[in-house]
């Protein structure tokens, strides 16, 4: 106990608490587990890993599931999704040979014809070996339109904090005296080949309360970062400040973004480093997608509204795409989404704007063209397959790469050019036999009467028979829609390719819950579950579970639930509010201690979503659901699986650690797995992801299907 008290003191030493350290430790005896790299905390982690892995990996189904997951995640048959830049398509690729990944490119015409003669630009496996570093790739930011001068982000083990290094795509080298940013949570943009705008950790006073940059500085080639002058400065209470540089038709537009909350931002624009920064008079809750010039007399800043906006002469509605004239400030409507639609992504071409949107949670895409004679914009539907998920992969001058997929239909890649031209590039082969797999959309009624859609996937005879082992997935936050994809994001094991091969073929059923908090029906669907209304997201998930039981799909002894990050918070609420509904819960990289979440890593940046627990009025509603505080004795909790990552510098691993330790002290059994590397994704490479995915599915098999 003394050793743990010392660790807790170390955790709290940087704070100025309202109560003494001893009082805080008495209130929360597991604070010592917040000491991420502390010896005693890591000893506890290793003990839990050893105990849990010994049991889960010993299940005879584990090895087979691991091989199935690895085959999907490292298959060469995956679609080579790429970014259009000039004559090339650039792609990042991971397989059994390239565990860390290779950045590569191919000519557009060759890509369209399905050729595979990719040219390697940067091999991260060779780089890591040559430099003796555990490099995990991150973002890549290049100067348009030439796309020669690039900044490459690399982290040690997958953290959000990373180093940035300049890379030349022509010589395929890191220039000897190129730009370099040391490890930090940084953002940047190119002004020209010799100038960057950079937001990074510059020492005391340079970060916001959320741990992100508070200043944007002008970094010139050959000059030291410490000498860079401040170009824009925000407040300490802001979430972040960032820069965006748009090169359009030979002109450069520099944007300073002041993130006042996670969703609300002020934006300022200038046409040069020394030019006046003019505030753009748009609502704070709006998403900026870039600058469109086309044949307009002046450029338009393209925004997606997340709230209604009263212009000078008309009202613009939440969920609409609008353009702001950067010279006059005049606002015009480009596309208005109906109540059952949600614009999800926007790509700006030279003369057209491409949009990806949902219509009753079904994917659609269109190209928008300005009407020269009568004004306004013409919407031309892109004729892709129906009843699935459409992804706007990349937009070039007036061309786009798009994909279509559904949970039982492998991803297909298309190239759209010209007014009605649509070429099929390639289709991913099936990772499982979907011949008898049924995917249906159903609706449940939530506690307040709202109709909540959900997708259900299973073998036809399994669904007809009913009473099936079922996994229900949910997220419900941050405008993230949960869509019936086949492969789009394989880090989430609820998607079709992995679920089909690892769960459905074994007689299991998968359910995707489109609960409030996401963007399935636009901004209103998200805002309905913000802050004091968070319980609506939980009620929606409960409504879907009850509908599954009432309709005979499953029963509480065979129903499991899965969620990660914000979805991990959802799982914590289900554990403490309705444990009677679930026989298993997979709780990944979760938020659980909502009393302290804003003091841990990036937590303060999410107060726009959850509220501020340090304000008594806001803690009064957060406390009604905060899972960590709600864990008590003598409850019918299922044996849960927690997983997290020591290197997660976004959601603190202390959330999962402390909840597990509290359950342990109260006499509940649980599984726990903490990867020592991997960042917020929980893994650092595809092999680790396959291992964790197998752990998750074998857990559900043990809990819902019984021993083998």
XYZ file of C-alpha atoms in Angstrom:
708
model
C 0.000 0.000 0.000
C 2.886 2.391 0.815
C 4.398 1.730 -2.603
C 1.088 2.480 -4.314
C 0.660 5.653 -2.247
C 4.073 6.868 -3.417
C 3.034 6.225 -7.028
C -0.221 8.092 -6.494
C 1.696 11.042 -5.053
C 3.868 11.068 -8.189
C 0.756 11.143 -10.377
C -0.725 14.100 -8.497
C 2.492 16.067 -7.982
C 2.012 18.177 -11.097
C -1.471 19.284 -10.056
C -2.750 21.872 -7.609
C -5.707 19.928 -6.235
C -8.517 21.367 -4.171
C -8.030 18.512 -1.694
C -4.818 17.012 -0.344
C -3.060 14.095 -2.024
C -4.009 11.855 0.902
C -7.663 12.808 0.520
C -7.584 12.105 -3.221
C -5.927 8.722 -2.699
C -8.539 7.873 -0.079
C -11.272 8.782 -2.550
C -9.611 6.837 -5.379
C -7.235 4.118 -4.091
C -6.225 3.164 -7.640
C -4.675 6.492 -8.669
C -1.286 4.771 -8.746
C -2.402 2.972 -11.913
C -2.471 6.348 -13.712
C 1.348 6.372 -13.521
C 1.614 5.051 -17.072
C 5.207 3.799 -17.024
C 5.470 3.336 -13.255
C 7.173 0.117 -12.168
C 4.355 -0.995 -9.899
C 1.696 -0.129 -12.496
C 3.517 -2.065 -15.234
C 4.026 -4.986 -12.868
C 0.261 -5.056 -12.335
C -0.277 -4.878 -16.103
C 2.082 -7.781 -16.799
C 0.402 -9.904 -14.129
C -3.002 -9.266 -15.686
C -1.705 -9.922 -19.203
C -0.110 -13.205 -18.161
C -3.226 -14.405 -16.371
C -5.679 -13.428 -19.116
C -3.613 -14.452 -22.143
C -2.914 -17.857 -20.644
C -6.633 -18.590 -20.585
C -7.716 -16.945 -23.845
C -4.825 -18.220 -25.953
C -5.320 -21.735 -24.572
C -8.775 -21.931 -26.139
C -8.541 -24.345 -29.110
C -10.249 -21.755 -31.335
C -7.646 -19.046 -30.744
C -4.915 -20.160 -33.172
C -7.416 -20.668 -35.983
C -8.985 -17.260 -35.355
C -5.577 -15.600 -35.250
C -4.661 -17.086 -38.642
C -8.018 -16.004 -40.071
C -7.530 -12.444 -38.857
C -3.940 -12.308 -40.109
C -4.984 -13.586 -43.537
C -7.543 -10.789 -43.877
C -5.368 -8.015 -42.471
C -2.252 -8.791 -44.520
C -3.846 -10.008 -47.735
C -2.383 -8.649 -50.964
C -5.933 -8.722 -52.302
C -6.964 -5.701 -50.246
C -7.916 -2.631 -52.252
C -5.042 -0.202 -52.852
C -6.865 2.948 -51.770
C -4.864 5.935 -52.942
C -4.561 9.708 -53.123
C -4.632 11.506 -56.484
C -1.713 13.915 -56.869
C -0.869 15.096 -60.369
C 0.082 12.153 -62.602
C 0.321 9.714 -59.668
C -1.814 7.824 -57.209
C -0.049 7.469 -53.842
C -0.835 4.579 -51.500
C 0.320 3.310 -48.100
C 0.517 -0.502 -47.997
C 0.999 -3.049 -45.209
C 1.397 -6.803 -45.692
C 3.417 -9.739 -44.345
C 6.560 -8.417 -46.050
C 5.981 -4.782 -45.130
C 4.882 -5.002 -41.497
C 5.423 -1.292 -40.828
C 4.296 -0.336 -44.297
C 5.545 1.063 -47.572
C 4.561 4.377 -49.171
C 4.337 3.875 -52.911
C 2.941 5.372 -56.122
C 1.749 4.467 -59.595
C 0.721 6.455 -62.681
C -3.005 7.248 -62.806
C -3.616 5.412 -66.094
C -1.887 2.304 -64.766
C -3.906 2.502 -61.562
C -7.173 2.781 -63.517
C -6.337 -0.335 -65.494
C -5.645 -2.342 -62.342
C -1.874 -2.676 -62.838
C 0.262 -3.544 -59.809
C 3.713 -2.243 -60.782
C 3.942 0.144 -57.838
C 7.027 2.290 -57.332
C 8.316 2.393 -53.749
C 8.735 5.903 -52.385
C 9.535 5.162 -48.720
C 9.885 1.779 -46.990
C 9.238 2.184 -43.246
C 10.510 -1.304 -42.398
C 13.886 -0.601 -43.991
C 13.991 2.833 -42.389
C 13.284 1.440 -38.914
C 15.931 -1.245 -39.340
C 18.533 1.177 -40.686
C 17.987 3.686 -37.889
C 17.348 1.190 -35.100
C 14.036 2.830 -34.178
C 10.526 1.452 -33.646
C 9.084 3.778 -36.282
C 5.324 3.695 -36.801
C 4.163 5.820 -39.722
C 1.678 8.633 -39.301
C 0.494 11.428 -41.577
C 2.243 12.734 -44.686
C 1.798 16.387 -45.700
C 3.086 17.511 -49.104
C 3.289 20.817 -50.950
C 0.820 21.008 -53.833
C 0.679 20.886 -56.739
C 4.115 19.333 -57.376
C 3.901 16.974 -54.375
C 7.695 16.791 -54.158
C 8.395 18.446 -50.815
C 6.760 16.431 -48.025
C 6.776 16.233 -44.252
C 6.537 12.676 -42.919
C 5.215 11.940 -39.430
C 6.711 9.027 -37.482
C 6.124 7.992 -33.894
C 7.992 5.806 -31.450
C 5.635 2.827 -31.050
C 2.431 4.417 -32.360
C 1.845 7.363 -30.008
C 0.031 10.546 -31.046
C 3.220 12.452 -30.212
C 5.571 12.092 -33.168
C 8.564 13.517 -35.007
C 8.245 15.111 -38.450
C 10.985 14.961 -41.087
C 11.173 16.449 -44.551
C 11.209 13.957 -47.426
C 11.846 14.524 -51.137
C 9.655 12.316 -53.363
C 11.875 13.007 -56.382
C 15.174 11.883 -54.836
C 13.401 9.566 -52.335
C 15.607 10.809 -49.523
C 15.427 12.845 -46.350
C 17.340 16.030 -47.343
C 20.449 16.552 -45.248
C 19.333 19.969 -44.015
C 15.604 19.420 -44.359
C 12.915 20.547 -41.967
C 12.698 18.592 -38.705
C 10.272 18.757 -35.773
C 11.134 16.873 -32.559
C 8.663 14.558 -30.828
C 5.445 16.367 -29.900
C 1.783 16.556 -30.845
C 2.428 18.828 -33.813
C 0.519 20.132 -36.816
C 1.915 21.852 -39.892
C 1.235 23.139 -43.380
C 3.382 24.207 -46.327
C 3.403 27.863 -47.373
C 6.034 27.279 -50.048
C 9.032 24.972 -50.479
C 11.082 27.002 -47.990
C 8.433 27.881 -45.408
C 6.232 25.963 -42.978
C 3.519 27.027 -40.566
C 3.993 24.892 -37.462
C 2.098 24.319 -34.247
C 4.161 22.354 -31.728
C 5.447 22.187 -28.160
C 7.806 25.112 -27.659
C 8.164 24.724 -23.913
C 6.481 26.438 -20.991
C 3.267 28.256 -21.909
C 3.148 27.040 -25.510
C 0.434 24.393 -25.032
C -3.276 24.547 -24.331
C -4.909 22.851 -21.354
C -5.624 19.935 -23.722
C -1.920 19.476 -24.476
C -1.924 20.788 -28.052
C -0.115 23.744 -29.602
C -1.335 27.218 -28.617
C 0.746 29.082 -31.205
C 1.433 28.798 -34.927
C 4.972 29.784 -35.913
C 6.674 30.558 -39.215
C 9.557 28.141 -39.741
C 11.938 29.046 -42.555
C 14.376 26.678 -44.204
C 17.803 26.717 -42.624
C 16.623 28.492 -39.472
C 16.241 26.997 -36.018
C 12.779 26.125 -34.768
C 13.466 28.001 -31.523
C 13.875 31.236 -33.517
C 10.558 30.888 -35.370
C 8.271 33.899 -34.975
C 4.674 33.575 -33.860
C 2.186 33.942 -36.727
C -0.986 33.224 -34.729
C -1.735 32.713 -31.038
C -4.734 31.236 -29.228
C -5.720 31.010 -25.590
C -4.553 28.467 -23.038
C -8.169 27.379 -22.562
C -8.563 26.598 -26.285
C -8.331 22.986 -27.424
C -5.756 23.766 -30.127
C -4.662 26.114 -32.863
C -3.789 24.853 -36.326
C -2.923 26.179 -39.761
C -4.200 25.216 -43.210
C -2.502 26.303 -46.431
C -4.476 26.023 -49.673
C -2.751 26.406 -53.034
C -5.452 27.106 -55.629
C -4.800 28.107 -59.255
C -1.424 29.587 -58.372
C -2.749 31.497 -55.364
C -2.111 30.656 -51.699
C -4.635 31.060 -48.898
C -3.401 30.695 -45.325
C -5.936 29.811 -42.621
C -5.460 30.043 -38.883
C -7.860 27.806 -36.960
C -8.559 28.462 -33.305
C -10.311 25.428 -31.801
C -12.311 26.841 -28.898
C -13.873 23.425 -28.207
C -13.598 20.041 -29.915
C -16.359 21.092 -32.349
C -16.230 24.904 -32.374
C -13.567 26.872 -34.211
C -12.830 30.414 -35.314
C -11.054 30.751 -38.659
C -8.968 33.566 -40.087
C -7.582 33.849 -43.631
C -4.628 35.679 -45.161
C -3.082 35.613 -48.631
C 0.508 35.870 -47.404
C 2.559 35.415 -44.257
C 2.689 39.162 -43.724
C -0.865 39.786 -44.877
C -3.835 40.726 -42.710
C -5.649 37.816 -41.084
C -9.321 38.372 -41.809
C -11.851 36.578 -39.611
C -14.346 34.470 -41.549
C -17.831 35.246 -40.252
C -19.199 31.712 -40.027
C -20.733 29.787 -37.107
C -18.201 28.212 -34.775
C -19.772 24.781 -35.278
C -18.919 24.246 -38.941
C -16.443 22.034 -40.792
C -14.006 23.586 -43.275
C -13.160 21.512 -46.372
C -10.950 23.806 -48.423
C -11.072 26.453 -51.155
C -12.918 26.211 -54.474
C -12.096 28.572 -57.322
C -13.433 27.019 -60.523
C -14.884 29.682 -62.779
C -16.019 31.810 -59.834
C -14.983 35.473 -59.913
C -13.437 34.961 -56.452
C -12.576 31.888 -54.357
C -15.053 30.206 -52.021
C -14.223 28.703 -48.633
C -16.303 25.516 -48.441
C -18.065 24.795 -45.147
C -20.422 22.141 -43.829
C -22.754 23.725 -41.275
C -23.353 21.924 -37.971
C -25.890 24.528 -36.845
C -28.351 26.931 -38.512
C -26.869 30.203 -39.733
C -28.657 33.474 -40.410
C -26.967 35.195 -43.332
C -27.540 38.780 -44.428
C -30.440 37.868 -46.691
C -31.360 34.231 -45.978
C -31.129 31.395 -43.507
C -28.792 28.458 -44.055
C -29.724 25.201 -42.390
C -27.672 22.817 -40.277
C -26.259 19.996 -42.394
C -25.924 22.167 -45.523
C -22.818 22.677 -47.630
C -22.127 26.371 -48.233
C -19.503 28.581 -49.838
C -18.120 31.793 -48.338
C -16.745 34.316 -50.824
C -13.277 35.116 -49.452
C -13.398 38.646 -50.868
C -16.958 39.807 -50.161
C -17.867 37.457 -47.306
C -21.134 36.567 -49.080
C -22.503 33.107 -48.260
C -24.205 30.863 -50.823
C -25.802 27.427 -50.554
C -24.164 24.603 -52.494
C -26.149 21.577 -51.256
C -28.824 21.209 -48.584
C -29.214 17.805 -46.922
C -32.749 16.630 -46.155
C -33.736 15.392 -42.690
C -32.872 11.772 -43.522
C -29.531 12.691 -45.119
C -26.080 13.486 -43.785
C -23.148 14.887 -45.779
C -20.119 12.894 -44.617
C -17.234 13.940 -46.851
C -16.412 16.610 -49.423
C -13.687 16.688 -52.071
C -12.861 19.830 -54.053
C -11.803 19.537 -57.680
C -10.754 22.202 -60.145
C -14.280 22.853 -61.459
C -16.457 20.458 -59.437
C -17.124 19.508 -55.853
C -17.664 15.841 -54.951
C -19.834 14.870 -51.984
C -20.283 11.590 -50.134
C -23.478 11.437 -48.087
C -25.897 9.120 -46.303
C -29.565 8.668 -47.128
C -31.242 6.669 -44.318
C -27.731 5.401 -43.450
C -27.225 4.157 -47.035
C -24.293 5.544 -49.021
C -24.639 8.002 -51.918
C -22.269 10.191 -53.933
C -22.704 13.138 -56.273
C -20.756 15.769 -58.137
C -21.777 19.419 -57.790
C -21.289 21.906 -60.620
C -22.056 25.651 -60.610
C -24.806 26.739 -63.023
C -23.320 29.487 -65.138
C -26.480 31.116 -66.436
C -29.102 30.706 -63.690
C -26.828 30.541 -60.654
C -26.795 27.965 -57.907
C -25.406 24.471 -58.161
C -26.376 21.402 -60.145
C -26.278 18.014 -58.411
C -25.319 15.059 -60.623
C -25.709 11.669 -58.981
C -22.805 9.238 -59.368
C -24.430 5.932 -60.241
C -22.804 3.557 -57.775
C -24.461 0.419 -56.333
C -27.266 0.836 -53.791
C -27.702 -0.265 -50.168
C -24.119 -0.105 -49.007
C -21.319 2.235 -47.991
C -19.725 4.682 -50.413
C -16.359 6.196 -49.582
C -14.932 9.231 -51.356
C -11.316 8.081 -51.361
C -9.614 10.968 -53.161
C -10.351 13.869 -55.506
C -8.015 15.181 -58.199
C -8.580 18.029 -60.654
C -12.082 16.923 -61.722
C -11.800 13.217 -61.067
C -12.344 11.044 -58.057
C -11.591 7.617 -56.650
C -14.569 6.085 -54.845
C -15.311 2.734 -53.263
C -18.477 0.774 -52.563
C -18.910 -2.012 -50.026
C -21.403 -3.642 -47.693
C -21.038 -6.232 -44.950
C -21.626 -9.102 -47.389
C -20.281 -7.417 -50.538
C -16.496 -7.029 -50.926
C -15.132 -3.538 -51.494
C -15.052 -2.353 -55.103
C -12.953 0.535 -56.377
C -14.192 3.023 -59.016
C -12.698 5.931 -60.935
C -15.060 8.788 -61.811
C -14.095 11.257 -64.532
C -16.110 13.383 -66.901
C -19.791 14.045 -66.374
C -21.044 10.453 -66.414
C -17.940 8.293 -66.816
C -17.475 5.662 -64.099
C -14.833 2.973 -64.486
C -14.536 -0.061 -62.230
C -10.886 -0.434 -61.264
C -10.875 -3.605 -59.197
C -12.824 -5.549 -56.599
C -11.556 -7.154 -53.435
C -12.028 -10.932 -53.416
C -14.354 -12.362 -50.811
C -12.750 -13.149 -47.452
C -15.647 -15.404 -46.485
C -18.521 -17.233 -48.200
C -21.419 -14.764 -48.087
C -23.827 -16.841 -50.156
C -26.247 -17.417 -47.273
C -25.373 -14.333 -45.241
C -28.242 -11.895 -44.698
C -27.775 -8.193 -43.888
C -30.905 -6.286 -42.847
C -31.677 -2.832 -41.526
C -34.120 -2.758 -38.618
C -35.371 -0.118 -36.194
C -35.783 -0.072 -32.419
C -37.755 2.432 -30.332
C -35.733 4.256 -27.682
C -36.956 5.407 -24.267
C -38.045 8.821 -25.617
C -39.751 7.345 -28.683
C -36.927 7.977 -31.159
C -36.570 5.391 -33.942
C -33.040 3.995 -33.858
C -31.760 2.084 -36.907
C -29.467 -0.904 -36.656
C -27.955 -3.423 -39.042
C -28.042 -7.145 -38.366
C -25.809 -9.709 -40.094
C -26.021 -13.489 -39.867
C -26.524 -16.727 -41.728
C -30.072 -17.032 -43.053
C -30.839 -20.235 -41.154
C -29.289 -18.857 -37.941
C -31.509 -15.768 -38.059
C -34.558 -17.883 -38.841
C -33.858 -20.212 -35.942
C -33.176 -17.349 -33.502
C -31.667 -17.545 -30.034
C -28.193 -17.019 -31.550
C -24.896 -15.877 -30.022
C -24.902 -12.174 -30.880
C -22.387 -9.315 -30.672
C -23.831 -5.802 -30.575
C -21.468 -2.964 -31.536
C -21.919 0.721 -30.741
C -20.088 4.031 -30.508
C -22.475 6.981 -30.252
C -20.343 10.108 -30.211
C -18.167 12.709 -31.953
C -20.198 12.669 -35.199
C -18.866 9.183 -36.047
C -21.376 7.111 -38.064
C -21.365 3.330 -37.692
C -21.733 1.944 -41.199
C -22.116 -1.599 -42.601
C -18.687 -1.775 -44.233
C -16.826 -4.803 -45.510
C -13.266 -3.693 -44.894
C -12.967 0.117 -44.699
C -11.308 0.208 -41.259
C -9.987 -3.234 -40.277
C -8.827 -1.992 -36.863
C -12.457 -2.378 -35.793
C -13.314 -6.073 -35.685
C -17.039 -5.528 -36.141
C -16.638 -5.012 -39.893
C -17.879 -7.511 -42.455
C -14.692 -9.214 -43.648
C -13.410 -10.080 -40.170
C -16.836 -10.650 -38.613
C -17.924 -12.837 -41.511
C -14.881 -15.075 -41.433
C -14.376 -15.202 -37.654
C -17.888 -14.992 -36.184
C -20.804 -15.290 -38.609
C -19.545 -18.474 -40.256
C -19.433 -20.049 -36.777
C -23.119 -19.331 -36.240
C -22.820 -15.915 -34.625
C -24.811 -12.755 -35.370
C -23.337 -9.234 -35.615
C -25.339 -6.052 -34.955
C -24.295 -2.455 -35.698
C -26.203 0.121 -33.632
C -26.749 3.573 -35.184
C -27.354 5.278 -31.842
C -27.493 9.022 -31.311
C -24.174 10.797 -30.936
C -23.043 9.772 -34.419
C -23.803 11.597 -37.675
C -26.108 9.033 -39.296
C -28.853 11.674 -39.603
C -26.696 14.765 -39.618
C -25.705 17.236 -36.882
C -29.002 16.917 -34.984
C -28.393 13.178 -34.442
C -25.078 14.046 -32.809
C -26.285 16.997 -30.769
C -29.186 14.975 -29.362
C -26.691 13.073 -27.170
C -24.307 15.861 -26.155
C -23.425 16.665 -22.554
C -26.535 16.515 -20.339
C -28.282 14.358 -22.972
C -25.645 11.612 -22.999
C -28.072 9.106 -21.546
C -29.968 9.124 -24.855
C -27.067 7.319 -26.552
C -27.099 4.715 -23.773
C -30.893 4.376 -23.974
C -30.649 3.859 -27.739
C -28.159 1.022 -27.298
C -30.370 -0.558 -24.636
C -33.374 -0.248 -26.970
C -31.553 -2.148 -29.717
C -30.516 -4.869 -27.253
C -34.080 -5.221 -25.988
C -35.381 -5.343 -29.564
C -32.949 -8.159 -30.369
C -34.223 -10.090 -27.367
C -37.920 -9.369 -27.929
C -37.694 -10.334 -31.624
C -36.044 -13.633 -30.717
C -32.690 -12.972 -32.388
C -30.921 -13.761 -29.127
C -31.343 -13.821 -25.345
C -29.426 -12.205 -22.469
C -27.346 -15.368 -21.944
C -26.095 -15.135 -25.552
C -25.867 -11.376 -26.099
C -22.497 -9.636 -25.989
C -21.532 -5.990 -26.510
C -18.427 -4.334 -27.925
C -17.160 -0.757 -28.064
C -13.884 1.121 -28.000
C -12.748 4.628 -26.985
C -15.995 6.614 -26.664
C -17.641 3.259 -27.348
C -15.721 1.975 -24.334
C -17.555 4.584 -22.270
C -20.773 3.218 -23.753
C -19.752 -0.273 -22.639
C -18.997 1.005 -19.142
C -22.479 2.516 -18.978
C -24.020 -0.766 -20.134
C -22.020 -2.664 -17.507
C -23.221 -0.458 -14.670
C -26.743 0.306 -15.911
C -27.981 -2.887 -17.580
C -25.688 -5.834 -16.835
C -28.781 -8.058 -16.976
C -28.911 -7.620 -20.774
C -25.406 -8.874 -21.592
C -23.395 -12.021 -20.984
C -20.135 -10.523 -22.334
C -18.611 -7.065 -22.829
C -15.511 -6.156 -24.815
C -14.327 -2.757 -23.529
C -11.494 -1.295 -25.622
C -9.209 1.720 -24.931
C -12.092 3.156 -22.896
C -13.065 6.328 -21.121
C -14.423 5.209 -17.743
C -13.432 7.657 -15.004
C -15.416 10.689 -16.120
C -14.540 12.540 -12.910
C -10.895 12.784 -13.979
C -11.024 12.292 -17.751
C -10.323 15.976 -18.443
C -7.094 15.788 -16.418
C -5.698 12.785 -18.300
C -3.795 13.259 -21.583
C -6.054 14.747 -24.305
C -9.191 14.493 -22.166
C -9.702 18.237 -21.765
C -10.282 18.516 -25.518
C -13.488 16.473 -25.245
C -15.370 18.668 -22.808
C -17.443 19.953 -25.744
C -18.787 16.398 -26.038
C -19.197 15.409 -22.377
C -19.045 18.567 -20.260
C -16.627 19.718 -17.570
C -16.663 17.558 -14.424
C -14.982 20.347 -12.449
C -18.134 22.461 -12.805
C -20.636 21.287 -10.200
C -23.645 21.687 -12.490
C -22.019 19.622 -15.244
C -20.654 16.959 -12.882
C -24.217 16.544 -11.632
C -25.222 14.960 -14.948
C -21.871 13.315 -15.769
C -21.929 11.623 -12.363
C -25.213 9.945 -13.236
C -23.409 7.641 -15.667
C -19.627 7.798 -14.992
C -18.875 4.044 -15.009
C -15.843 3.997 -12.714
C -17.743 5.587 -9.857
C -20.799 3.375 -10.547
C -18.991 0.033 -10.139
C -20.350 -1.469 -6.920
C -20.589 -4.836 -5.174
C -23.222 -7.548 -5.609
C -24.177 -6.841 -9.218
C -24.742 -9.361 -12.056
C -21.733 -8.085 -14.018
C -20.557 -10.380 -16.813
C -16.896 -11.361 -17.003
C -15.665 -8.450 -19.132
C -12.621 -8.112 -21.383
C -10.664 -4.861 -21.099
C -7.959 -3.946 -23.588
C -5.823 -0.830 -23.832
C -2.278 0.279 -24.714
C 0.546 1.618 -22.571
C 1.499 3.918 -25.459
C -2.003 5.352 -25.872
C -1.374 9.056 -25.352
C -4.918 10.019 -26.286
C -7.177 8.015 -23.940
C -5.208 7.284 -20.775
C -4.727 3.552 -20.023
C -5.508 4.395 -16.403
C -9.225 4.275 -17.250
C -9.145 0.566 -18.051
C -6.552 -0.232 -15.372
C -8.487 1.400 -12.543
C -11.848 -0.087 -13.514
C -10.322 -3.564 -13.697
C -8.585 -3.123 -10.342
C -11.833 -1.951 -8.745
C -13.706 -4.953 -10.128
C -10.940 -7.183 -8.797
C -11.172 -5.674 -5.311
C -14.931 -6.270 -5.299
C -14.449 -9.912 -6.214
C -15.449 -9.863 -9.890
C -13.563 -11.889 -12.481
C -12.400 -10.258 -15.719
C -9.926 -10.487 -18.588
C -7.371 -7.747 -19.169
C -4.912 -7.145 -22.016
C -2.629 -4.128 -22.355
C -0.320 -3.908 -25.326
C 2.915 -2.197 -24.337
C 2.937 -0.290 -27.658
C 0.384 0.698 -30.257
C -1.098 4.109 -29.434
C -4.851 4.730 -29.327
C -5.427 2.020 -31.945
C -4.176 -0.473 -29.386
C -1.724 -2.076 -31.823
C 1.395 -1.042 -33.744
C 1.177 -3.391 -36.740
C -1.116 -5.888 -38.460
C 0.279 -8.888 -36.583
C -0.560 -7.261 -33.258
C -3.992 -6.306 -34.598
C -4.633 -9.898 -35.685
C -3.612 -11.113 -32.234
C -5.917 -8.686 -30.434
C -8.804 -9.386 -32.810
C -8.429 -13.124 -32.155
C -8.464 -12.436 -28.415
C -11.723 -10.522 -28.796
C -13.513 -13.130 -30.864
C -12.303 -16.078 -28.823
C -13.524 -14.199 -25.751
C -16.992 -13.887 -27.255
C -16.905 -17.524 -28.358
C -16.086 -18.635 -24.798
C -18.726 -16.430 -23.217
C -21.565 -16.839 -25.725
C -20.935 -20.174 -27.451
C -19.373 -22.097 -24.601
C -16.262 -24.236 -24.529
C -15.202 -26.250 -27.524
